[in-house]
Each structure stands twice: as C-alpha cells, then as structure tokens.
Amino acid sequence: MIVTSYLPVDLYALVPEALQCQDPVVAALDPLIDEELVQLVRADFGQRYPQSVTRGRPSTPVEVIVRMLVVRRLYDWSYADTAHWVADSISLRQFCRVGTHPVPDASTLDRWAACLQPDTLRRLNDRLVMHAQQHGVTRGRKLRLDTTVVETTIHYPSDSTLLADGVRVLSRLVSRTRSLVAGPASLFRSRVRSAVRRARAIGESTRRGGTAGQLLRQRQYRALVGIARAMVRQVRQIITCLPHGAPLRARLVTMADRTEQVIEQTTRRLAGEAVPAGDKLVSLFESHTAIIRRDKPRARVEYGHKVLLAETDGGILTQARVLAGNAADAGELPESLLVHAQQFDRPPHLVATDRGFWHPSCEERARAAGVTVVAIPQSGGRVSPARRAREREPWFRRAQRFRAGGEGRISVCKRRGHLGRCRDHGAEGFARWVGWGIIANNLRSIASADLTRVT
C-alpha cells in the first residue's frame, strides 16, 4: 500500500547539537518540498502494481523517496552512497523525514526512481518555477537559451569492441538457456575467447602503419565479423525453442538484433562505404545514444544527447528538452518562447542566444511572440554594415553579456553533477537524469536566494 509519509519526529529535539552541523542549503530546501510536490509523484508510484494505492503492506513513504532522490542529485551521489549517508547523518534523516525508521537501501531507491515518468519531473519543475516567482527569485523578464551535450556512460565505440561486446553478452545469455533448451553442446558454445583475441589483435594492428597494418586489420575484422555472425546464428536457433513470454527470450532477441546492426555497419565500413552517424549503433546497452559533432577543440565528437536549456534571471532553469540527434538549435526558439509564456503568463521582455539559434526569420518570430528585445547574433553569410552596427550597440552587448552567463550555469551544473555523465539507463532514464538535474539546480538556487535574503 502506498504510504505518503511517516508520523513526524523531530530529531533535533532529541539531539539539539545536530542542528549546528546542518547544511544551511539543505535547511533552506526543507520547506520547498511541500505536499503538492509529493502528491505529483505519488500518482506514478501508484502505477507500479495494480491496486497498490489501497492494498498490501505499507510502502516506504513517498515523501521519503522524493527527498532522498533530491539529496542524491544535490550531492551527486550514487544510490548506495545516498542510503549510507542518510542513515549515518541526523540532519539528512531529518530532511528526508526518515526519523528513527530504517533507511531504504539502494535497490529500493533504484526501483522507485524508475517509476517516475519524465513528464512528472517536468511538472515538478514547473511547480518549482512558480515557487521561484512567489519567492521573488525570478520575474521571468529575461530568457537565455543554450544547448549542451549530456553524455551517456559508454566506452569509446569502436566496431571491434562493439562486436566483442555483442559476442560476450550473447554467450552469457546462451549459457543461461542450458536448463531450458535441449540441444547438442555446440548449440551453447561460447565464442568469447575467439572474439576477444581478434579484438585485441585489431587494437595491436593500429600500431603498425602503412599498407601492411591496414591489410592485417581488415583480415582480423573479417574474422571477428564471422565469429559474431556465428554467435547470432546460435542465438536465433535457441530463440525458436523458447516460449514467447520468457524474459530471457526478449533479452536474446534484443541483443541479437543490436549485434546484427553492428555487424552490418562494420561490413559497410570494410567495403569502403561511409556510414552516416544516424545509422550507427554506438552502444549495445545504451542504444539510444547519438553521435554529436561539436566545434570544440577538446571534444569534437561526444556521445549522448543534445539538451536545450532555457534559463531566466535568478538562475532558474525553466526548460530542459532532450533533442533528437544533432538537431539544429534554430528550430527550438518558437517552442521555448511558447513554454515560457505558459509558465509566466507572459512572454519574456528579452531573449538572448548564441549564433547557433540564428535564422533569417528568428527576430520576426520572436517579436510576433511578444518579445521586445531580441539579441541573436547573425551566423553564416555576409554580415551587412547595418547589421554589424546593430550588434555593436550597447543594448545588444548588454544582452549578450547576460547570455554569456548561461555558459557559467552549464559549467556549474556539470561540475556539480546535475548535468554530468548520465548514470541512469535507457532513454527514459536519460530523460529522468536531466529532469532531476534541473530540479536540483533550481532547488539550490531558490534556497541560496532565500539564505541571501535572510542574511
């Protein structure tokens, strides 16, 4: 049965000295996580099992789970670290409303966190944006847009390592079907050693330059592709013997399909064909990962997803949208203005972006949406003297200085782990990671503004 909260216990009344060790930001966060935020999440938790809202043993309270998930992203901890430090700290026990009850372990947190829908986190953030308006943290008069890449946790996606990963995973899954499928020993053969040997030889061949190294590499690649194909044929035979509803069958089908995709892209590359980035699979486990080309010397190619961030005055991130592939920034401006107008009941007075959002009609679209000041530098083509003079005017430069603050916000979010490398799995897990990241940023910004106002 879904339980909202435990009976309140004031641990500071039991141990008054613990109040001196409390993080002031956490103390300021306490009233921000109110009943409305908890009730938004409760609906998602109630869908985990049929009739769990009214039946069954009492669950870990929703309020405890929400507050522990906030603590996890606030300090960039793992689920295990969160459970450990909440159990060890009186101040965190008080903040998470655990009291003297047992702290849920990491697996419990992980299961409950997976129940949350990305749309629920978006509504949670909208609630925080409204809270920031009520606290006077932001008025929503200024809006700056920028994009960044949030990476997924994958290794460098060379074709040889992807093929070896496919053989390794399929061999492990095949070994689990021995008790379910009757067949000769060759049907359950493991090809891991052969695949690893070929992948290692490919890596060593890169040290040899010239035509000899290239020929050796191609020969080893063809052998590795043949091993992977043989492994997939084994799996296809085993799949036909498994019942359709078996979880192991679904896992075998998924991994076999992904391994075949890697085989296909490797074969095309060996034939001299250039494989487009949209056709490439860069991870067997995080198959949603996209290849993002960047014009930065340190990271010209990143693997993850491009994320659009919209920030208002006061350091509040009002929007975070995960974009498909390497989408152009310019097409995101109209929707960003529409969402801002819905959140604040009026369009922003000023919009500032970088050159990536430039489009010949971008200023007209922004003014049609009700924006008064539009500061988007022109990108591409010949810049006319009138346009150059316009971009040098004081109001345009002031707006661009405001836009530059968005780079600092992105840097802070990445250093704190709010938008660091995603540790959650799957496309929905990635969306949850980004959603919790901006919620953690906004909670900290509101709490810091409240602390500054008090002092």
Coordinates of C-alpha atoms in Angstrom, one line a residue:
M1 CA 0.0 0.0 0.0
I2 CA 1.4 3.4 -1.0
V3 CA 2.2 5.5 2.1
T4 CA 2.7 9.2 1.9
S5 CA 4.8 9.9 5.0
Y6 CA 5.8 8.7 8.4
L7 CA 4.5 10.2 11.6
P8 CA 6.6 13.4 12.2
V9 CA 9.6 13.0 14.5
D10 CA 11.8 16.0 15.5
L11 CA 15.3 14.5 15.8
Y12 CA 16.7 17.9 16.7
A13 CA 14.6 17.8 19.8
L14 CA 16.3 14.5 20.7
V15 CA 19.8 15.7 19.7
P16 CA 20.0 19.5 19.8
E17 CA 23.7 19.6 18.9
A18 CA 23.0 18.1 15.5
L19 CA 21.4 21.4 14.5
Q20 CA 24.8 23.0 14.4
C21 CA 26.0 20.6 11.8
Q22 CA 23.2 21.1 9.3
D23 CA 23.9 22.2 5.8
P24 CA 22.3 25.7 5.5
V25 CA 21.3 25.0 1.9
V26 CA 19.6 21.7 2.9
A27 CA 17.8 23.6 5.8
A28 CA 16.5 26.2 3.3
L29 CA 15.4 23.4 0.9
D30 CA 13.2 21.8 3.6
P31 CA 10.1 23.9 3.1
L32 CA 10.4 23.9 -0.7
I33 CA 9.5 20.2 -0.9
D34 CA 5.9 20.6 0.1
E35 CA 2.8 18.4 -0.1
E36 CA 2.0 19.4 -3.7
L37 CA 5.3 18.1 -5.0
V38 CA 4.9 14.8 -3.1
Q39 CA 1.4 14.3 -4.5
L40 CA 2.6 14.8 -8.0
V41 CA 5.0 11.8 -7.6
R42 CA 2.5 9.6 -5.7
A43 CA 0.4 9.0 -8.8
D44 CA 3.4 7.5 -10.6
F45 CA 4.3 5.3 -7.7
G46 CA 0.8 4.0 -7.5
Q47 CA 1.1 2.5 -11.0
R48 CA 3.9 0.2 -10.1
Y49 CA 1.5 -2.6 -9.1
P50 CA -2.3 -2.9 -9.5
Q51 CA -4.3 -1.6 -6.5
S52 CA -1.1 -0.8 -4.7
V53 CA -2.6 2.5 -3.6
T54 CA -5.1 0.8 -1.3
R55 CA -3.8 -2.7 -0.7
G56 CA -0.7 -4.5 0.5
R57 CA 1.8 -3.8 3.2
P58 CA 2.8 -0.2 3.8
S59 CA 5.5 1.0 1.4
T60 CA 8.4 3.3 2.0
P61 CA 6.7 6.7 2.2
V62 CA 6.6 8.8 -1.0
E63 CA 7.9 11.8 0.8
V64 CA 11.0 9.9 2.0
I65 CA 11.7 8.6 -1.5
V66 CA 11.3 12.1 -3.1
R67 CA 13.6 13.7 -0.6
M68 CA 16.2 11.0 -0.8
L69 CA 16.2 11.4 -4.6
V70 CA 16.7 15.1 -4.2
V71 CA 19.6 14.5 -1.9
R72 CA 21.1 12.1 -4.3
R73 CA 21.3 14.6 -7.2
L74 CA 22.1 17.5 -4.9
Y75 CA 25.3 15.9 -3.8
D76 CA 25.9 13.8 -7.0
W77 CA 25.8 10.5 -5.0
S78 CA 25.0 7.0 -6.1
Y79 CA 22.0 5.2 -4.7
A80 CA 24.3 3.3 -2.4
D81 CA 26.0 6.4 -1.1
T82 CA 22.7 8.1 -0.6
A83 CA 21.4 5.3 1.5
H84 CA 24.6 5.2 3.5
W85 CA 24.9 8.9 4.3
V86 CA 21.2 9.4 5.0
A87 CA 21.4 6.5 7.5
D88 CA 24.6 8.0 9.0
S89 CA 23.5 11.7 9.3
I90 CA 20.9 13.0 11.7
S91 CA 20.4 16.2 9.7
L92 CA 19.8 14.2 6.5
R93 CA 17.4 11.8 8.4
Q94 CA 15.5 14.9 9.5
F95 CA 15.5 16.4 6.0
C96 CA 14.4 13.1 4.4
R97 CA 11.7 12.6 7.0
V98 CA 13.0 9.2 7.9
G99 CA 13.2 9.8 11.6
T100 CA 14.1 6.7 13.6
H101 CA 12.8 4.3 10.9
P102 CA 15.1 2.2 8.7
V103 CA 16.5 3.9 5.7
P104 CA 15.6 2.3 2.3
D105 CA 18.5 0.6 0.7
A106 CA 20.0 1.4 -2.8
S107 CA 17.9 -1.2 -4.7
T108 CA 14.7 0.1 -3.2
L109 CA 15.6 3.7 -4.3
D110 CA 16.5 2.5 -7.7
R111 CA 13.2 0.7 -8.2
W112 CA 11.1 3.6 -7.0
A113 CA 13.1 6.1 -9.0
A114 CA 12.4 4.1 -12.2
C115 CA 8.7 4.5 -11.6
L116 CA 8.9 8.3 -12.2
Q117 CA 7.9 9.5 -15.6
P118 CA 9.8 12.3 -17.3
D119 CA 6.6 14.3 -17.7
T120 CA 6.1 14.1 -14.0
L121 CA 9.5 15.7 -13.4
R122 CA 8.7 18.4 -15.9
R123 CA 5.5 19.2 -13.9
L124 CA 7.6 19.2 -10.8
N125 CA 10.0 21.7 -12.3
D126 CA 7.0 23.9 -13.4
R127 CA 5.9 23.9 -9.8
L128 CA 9.4 25.0 -8.7
V129 CA 9.4 27.8 -11.3
M130 CA 6.1 29.0 -9.8
H131 CA 7.6 28.8 -6.4
A132 CA 10.6 30.9 -7.5
Q133 CA 8.2 33.6 -8.7
Q134 CA 6.4 33.6 -5.4
H135 CA 9.7 33.9 -3.5
G136 CA 10.9 36.8 -5.7
V137 CA 13.8 34.8 -7.1
T138 CA 12.8 35.4 -10.7
R139 CA 10.3 37.6 -12.6
G140 CA 10.8 35.8 -16.0
R141 CA 11.6 39.0 -17.8
K142 CA 14.8 37.7 -19.4
L143 CA 15.4 34.4 -21.1
R144 CA 18.6 32.9 -22.4
L145 CA 18.8 29.7 -24.4
D146 CA 21.8 27.4 -25.0
T147 CA 22.5 23.8 -25.7
T148 CA 24.9 21.3 -24.2
V149 CA 25.6 17.7 -24.5
V150 CA 24.9 15.3 -21.7
E151 CA 27.0 12.1 -22.3
T152 CA 25.9 8.6 -21.6
T153 CA 28.1 6.1 -19.8
I154 CA 29.6 4.2 -22.6
H155 CA 33.1 3.3 -23.7
Y156 CA 34.6 4.6 -26.9
P157 CA 32.5 2.9 -29.6
S158 CA 34.9 1.2 -32.0
D159 CA 33.5 -1.5 -34.2
S160 CA 35.8 -4.2 -32.8
T161 CA 34.8 -3.5 -29.1
L162 CA 31.1 -3.4 -30.1
L163 CA 31.4 -6.8 -31.8
A164 CA 33.3 -8.3 -28.9
D165 CA 30.7 -6.9 -26.5
G166 CA 27.9 -8.5 -28.6
V167 CA 29.6 -11.9 -28.6
R168 CA 30.3 -11.7 -24.9
V169 CA 26.7 -10.7 -23.9
L170 CA 25.1 -13.3 -26.2
S171 CA 27.4 -16.0 -24.9
R172 CA 26.4 -15.2 -21.3
L173 CA 22.7 -15.3 -22.2
V174 CA 23.1 -18.5 -24.1
S175 CA 24.7 -20.2 -21.1
R176 CA 21.5 -19.4 -19.1
T177 CA 19.3 -21.3 -21.5
R178 CA 21.0 -24.7 -21.0
S179 CA 18.4 -25.8 -18.5
L180 CA 15.5 -24.5 -20.7
V181 CA 16.5 -25.8 -24.2
A182 CA 17.5 -29.3 -25.2
G183 CA 20.3 -29.5 -27.8
P184 CA 23.9 -30.5 -28.6
A185 CA 26.8 -28.9 -26.8
S186 CA 27.7 -26.9 -30.0
L187 CA 24.4 -25.0 -29.6
F188 CA 25.7 -23.5 -26.4
R189 CA 29.2 -22.9 -27.4
S190 CA 30.9 -19.7 -26.0
R191 CA 32.8 -17.7 -28.6
V192 CA 34.1 -15.1 -26.1
R193 CA 37.8 -16.1 -26.2
S194 CA 37.9 -16.1 -30.1
A195 CA 36.2 -12.7 -30.2
V196 CA 38.4 -11.1 -27.6
R197 CA 41.5 -12.5 -29.3
R198 CA 40.5 -10.9 -32.6
A199 CA 39.6 -7.6 -31.0
R200 CA 42.9 -7.5 -29.2
A201 CA 44.7 -8.2 -32.5
I202 CA 42.8 -5.3 -34.2
G203 CA 44.0 -3.0 -31.4
E204 CA 47.6 -4.1 -31.8
S205 CA 47.4 -3.7 -35.6
T206 CA 46.8 0.0 -35.2
R207 CA 50.4 0.4 -34.1
R208 CA 51.6 -0.9 -37.5
G209 CA 51.4 1.8 -40.1
G210 CA 51.2 1.6 -43.9
T211 CA 49.5 -0.9 -46.1
A212 CA 50.6 -4.0 -44.0
G213 CA 48.9 -2.7 -40.9
Q214 CA 45.7 -1.9 -42.9
L215 CA 45.6 -5.4 -44.5
L216 CA 46.1 -7.1 -41.2
R217 CA 43.4 -5.0 -39.6
Q218 CA 40.9 -5.8 -42.3
R219 CA 41.7 -9.5 -42.1
Q220 CA 41.1 -9.5 -38.3
Y221 CA 37.9 -7.5 -38.7
R222 CA 36.5 -10.1 -41.2
A223 CA 37.4 -12.9 -38.8
L224 CA 35.7 -11.1 -35.9
V225 CA 32.6 -10.4 -38.1
G226 CA 32.4 -14.1 -38.9
I227 CA 32.6 -15.0 -35.2
A228 CA 29.8 -12.6 -34.4
R229 CA 27.6 -13.9 -37.2
A230 CA 28.1 -17.5 -36.0
M231 CA 27.1 -16.4 -32.5
V232 CA 23.9 -14.7 -33.8
R233 CA 23.0 -17.9 -35.7
Q234 CA 23.3 -19.9 -32.5
V235 CA 21.1 -17.4 -30.7
R236 CA 18.4 -17.5 -33.5
Q237 CA 18.2 -21.3 -33.1
I238 CA 17.8 -21.1 -29.4
I239 CA 15.2 -18.3 -29.6
T240 CA 12.9 -20.6 -31.6
C241 CA 12.9 -23.1 -28.7
L242 CA 12.0 -20.6 -26.0
P243 CA 8.4 -19.6 -25.1
H244 CA 7.3 -16.2 -26.3
G245 CA 6.6 -14.8 -22.9
A246 CA 10.0 -15.6 -21.4
P247 CA 12.1 -12.6 -20.3
L248 CA 15.2 -14.3 -21.4
R249 CA 13.9 -14.7 -24.9
A250 CA 13.1 -11.0 -25.2
R251 CA 16.6 -10.2 -24.0
L252 CA 18.2 -12.6 -26.6
V253 CA 16.1 -11.1 -29.4
T254 CA 17.1 -7.5 -28.4
M255 CA 20.8 -8.2 -28.1
A256 CA 20.9 -10.3 -31.3
D257 CA 19.2 -7.5 -33.3
R258 CA 21.7 -5.0 -32.0
T259 CA 24.7 -7.2 -32.7
E260 CA 23.4 -7.7 -36.2
Q261 CA 23.2 -3.9 -36.6
V262 CA 26.9 -3.7 -35.5
I263 CA 27.8 -6.4 -38.0
E264 CA 26.0 -4.6 -40.8
Q265 CA 27.7 -1.2 -40.1
T266 CA 31.1 -2.9 -39.8
T267 CA 30.6 -4.7 -43.1
R268 CA 29.6 -1.5 -44.8
R269 CA 32.7 0.3 -43.5
L270 CA 35.0 -2.6 -44.6
A271 CA 33.5 -2.3 -48.1
G272 CA 34.6 1.4 -48.1
E273 CA 31.2 2.9 -47.6
A274 CA 30.8 5.9 -45.3
V275 CA 28.2 5.0 -42.7
P276 CA 26.1 8.1 -41.7
A277 CA 26.0 8.9 -38.0
G278 CA 22.3 8.3 -37.8
D279 CA 22.7 4.7 -39.0
K280 CA 25.4 3.9 -36.4
L281 CA 24.9 2.0 -33.2
V282 CA 27.5 3.2 -30.7
S283 CA 26.4 1.1 -27.6
L284 CA 24.7 -2.3 -27.2
F285 CA 23.5 -1.3 -23.8
E286 CA 22.6 2.4 -24.3
S287 CA 21.3 2.1 -27.9
H288 CA 19.6 5.5 -27.7
T289 CA 23.0 7.2 -27.6
A290 CA 23.5 9.7 -30.5
I291 CA 26.8 10.9 -32.1
I292 CA 27.0 14.7 -31.6
R293 CA 29.5 16.7 -33.6
R294 CA 30.9 19.7 -31.7
D295 CA 33.1 22.6 -32.8
K296 CA 35.2 22.4 -29.6
P297 CA 38.9 21.5 -29.7
R298 CA 38.7 19.3 -26.6
A299 CA 35.7 17.3 -27.6
R300 CA 34.9 17.3 -31.3
V301 CA 32.7 14.3 -31.0
E302 CA 30.5 13.5 -28.0
Y303 CA 28.2 10.5 -27.3
G304 CA 25.0 11.2 -25.6
H305 CA 22.2 13.7 -26.4
K306 CA 22.0 17.4 -27.0
V307 CA 19.9 19.1 -24.4
L308 CA 18.3 22.6 -24.8
L309 CA 18.4 24.7 -21.6
A310 CA 16.2 27.8 -21.0
E311 CA 17.2 30.0 -18.1
T312 CA 15.6 33.1 -16.7
D313 CA 17.0 35.8 -14.4
G314 CA 17.7 34.4 -10.9
G315 CA 19.5 31.3 -12.2
I316 CA 16.3 29.3 -12.7
L317 CA 16.3 26.6 -15.4
T318 CA 12.7 26.7 -16.7
Q319 CA 13.1 24.2 -19.5
A320 CA 15.4 21.2 -20.4
R321 CA 14.5 19.4 -23.6
V322 CA 16.3 16.4 -24.9
L323 CA 16.7 16.9 -28.7
A324 CA 16.8 14.1 -31.3
G325 CA 20.2 13.5 -32.8
N326 CA 22.3 16.5 -33.7
A327 CA 19.3 18.8 -34.3
A328 CA 19.8 22.4 -35.2
D329 CA 19.3 25.0 -32.4
A330 CA 17.4 27.5 -34.5
G331 CA 14.2 25.4 -34.7
E332 CA 13.8 25.3 -30.9
L333 CA 13.3 29.1 -30.4
P334 CA 9.5 29.3 -31.1
E335 CA 8.6 26.4 -28.7
S336 CA 10.9 27.8 -26.0
L337 CA 9.0 31.1 -26.1
L338 CA 5.7 29.4 -26.1
V339 CA 6.6 27.3 -23.0
H340 CA 7.9 30.4 -21.2
A341 CA 4.7 32.3 -21.9
Q342 CA 2.7 29.4 -20.4
Q343 CA 4.9 29.3 -17.3
F344 CA 4.9 33.1 -16.6
D345 CA 1.6 34.1 -18.3
R346 CA 3.5 36.5 -20.5
P347 CA 6.4 36.4 -23.0
P348 CA 9.9 37.4 -21.9
H349 CA 10.9 41.0 -22.3
L350 CA 14.4 40.0 -23.6
V351 CA 15.7 36.9 -25.4
A352 CA 19.4 36.3 -25.9
T353 CA 21.1 33.3 -27.6
D354 CA 24.3 32.5 -29.4
R355 CA 24.8 32.2 -33.1
G356 CA 23.5 28.7 -33.3
F357 CA 19.9 30.0 -32.9
W358 CA 20.2 32.4 -35.8
H359 CA 17.7 32.1 -38.6
P360 CA 16.7 34.8 -41.2
S361 CA 13.2 34.9 -39.6
C362 CA 14.2 34.4 -36.0
E363 CA 13.8 38.0 -34.9
E364 CA 10.4 38.3 -36.6
R365 CA 9.2 35.1 -34.9
A366 CA 10.3 36.3 -31.5
R367 CA 8.7 39.7 -31.9
A368 CA 5.5 38.0 -33.1
A369 CA 5.6 36.1 -29.9
G370 CA 5.7 39.3 -27.9
V371 CA 9.4 39.7 -27.2
T372 CA 10.6 43.3 -27.1
V373 CA 14.4 42.9 -27.1
V374 CA 15.9 40.1 -29.4
A375 CA 19.7 39.6 -29.2
I376 CA 20.7 36.8 -31.6
P377 CA 24.0 37.3 -33.5
Q378 CA 23.9 36.6 -37.2
S379 CA 25.5 33.3 -38.3
G380 CA 26.6 32.5 -41.8
G381 CA 26.6 34.6 -44.9
R382 CA 27.9 38.1 -45.4
V383 CA 27.1 40.5 -42.5
S384 CA 25.9 43.8 -43.7
P385 CA 27.3 47.0 -42.3
A386 CA 23.9 47.9 -40.8
R387 CA 23.7 44.5 -39.1
R388 CA 27.3 44.8 -37.8
A389 CA 26.5 48.2 -36.4
R390 CA 23.3 46.9 -34.8
E391 CA 25.2 44.1 -33.0
R392 CA 27.7 46.7 -31.6
E393 CA 25.0 48.8 -30.0
P394 CA 25.1 49.0 -26.1
W395 CA 21.7 47.2 -25.6
F396 CA 22.8 44.3 -27.8
R397 CA 26.1 43.9 -26.0
R398 CA 24.4 44.0 -22.6
A399 CA 22.0 41.3 -23.7
Q400 CA 24.9 39.2 -24.9
R401 CA 26.7 39.6 -21.6
F402 CA 23.5 38.2 -20.0
R403 CA 23.6 35.3 -22.4
A404 CA 27.2 34.5 -21.5
G405 CA 26.0 33.8 -18.0
G406 CA 24.3 30.7 -19.4
E407 CA 27.7 29.2 -20.2
G408 CA 28.6 29.6 -16.5
R409 CA 25.3 27.9 -15.4
I410 CA 26.0 24.9 -17.7
S411 CA 29.6 24.7 -16.3
V412 CA 28.3 24.8 -12.7
C413 CA 25.6 22.1 -13.4
K414 CA 28.2 19.8 -15.0
R415 CA 30.7 20.3 -12.1
R416 CA 28.1 19.6 -9.5
G417 CA 26.9 16.5 -11.4
H418 CA 23.4 17.8 -12.2
L419 CA 24.1 17.6 -15.9
G420 CA 27.2 15.3 -15.8
R421 CA 27.5 12.0 -17.5
C422 CA 24.2 10.1 -17.2
R423 CA 24.4 7.1 -14.9
D424 CA 20.7 6.0 -15.4
H425 CA 19.9 3.5 -18.2
G426 CA 17.7 3.7 -21.2
A427 CA 16.1 6.7 -23.0
E428 CA 13.6 7.2 -20.1
G429 CA 16.4 7.0 -17.6
F430 CA 18.3 9.7 -19.5
A431 CA 15.2 12.0 -19.5
R432 CA 14.8 11.4 -15.8
W433 CA 18.5 12.2 -15.2
V434 CA 18.2 15.6 -17.0
G435 CA 14.9 16.3 -15.2
W436 CA 16.3 15.6 -11.7
G437 CA 19.4 17.7 -12.7
I438 CA 17.5 20.9 -13.4
I439 CA 15.2 20.3 -10.3
A440 CA 18.3 20.0 -8.1
N441 CA 19.7 23.2 -9.7
N442 CA 16.5 25.1 -9.1
L443 CA 16.1 23.9 -5.6
R444 CA 19.6 25.1 -4.8
S445 CA 19.1 28.4 -6.5
I446 CA 15.9 29.1 -4.6
A447 CA 17.4 28.0 -1.3
S448 CA 20.5 30.2 -1.9
A449 CA 18.4 33.2 -2.7
D450 CA 16.4 32.7 0.5
L451 CA 19.6 32.4 2.5
T452 CA 21.0 35.6 1.0
R453 CA 17.7 37.5 1.7
V454 CA 17.8 36.3 5.4
T455 CA 21.4 37.3 6.0

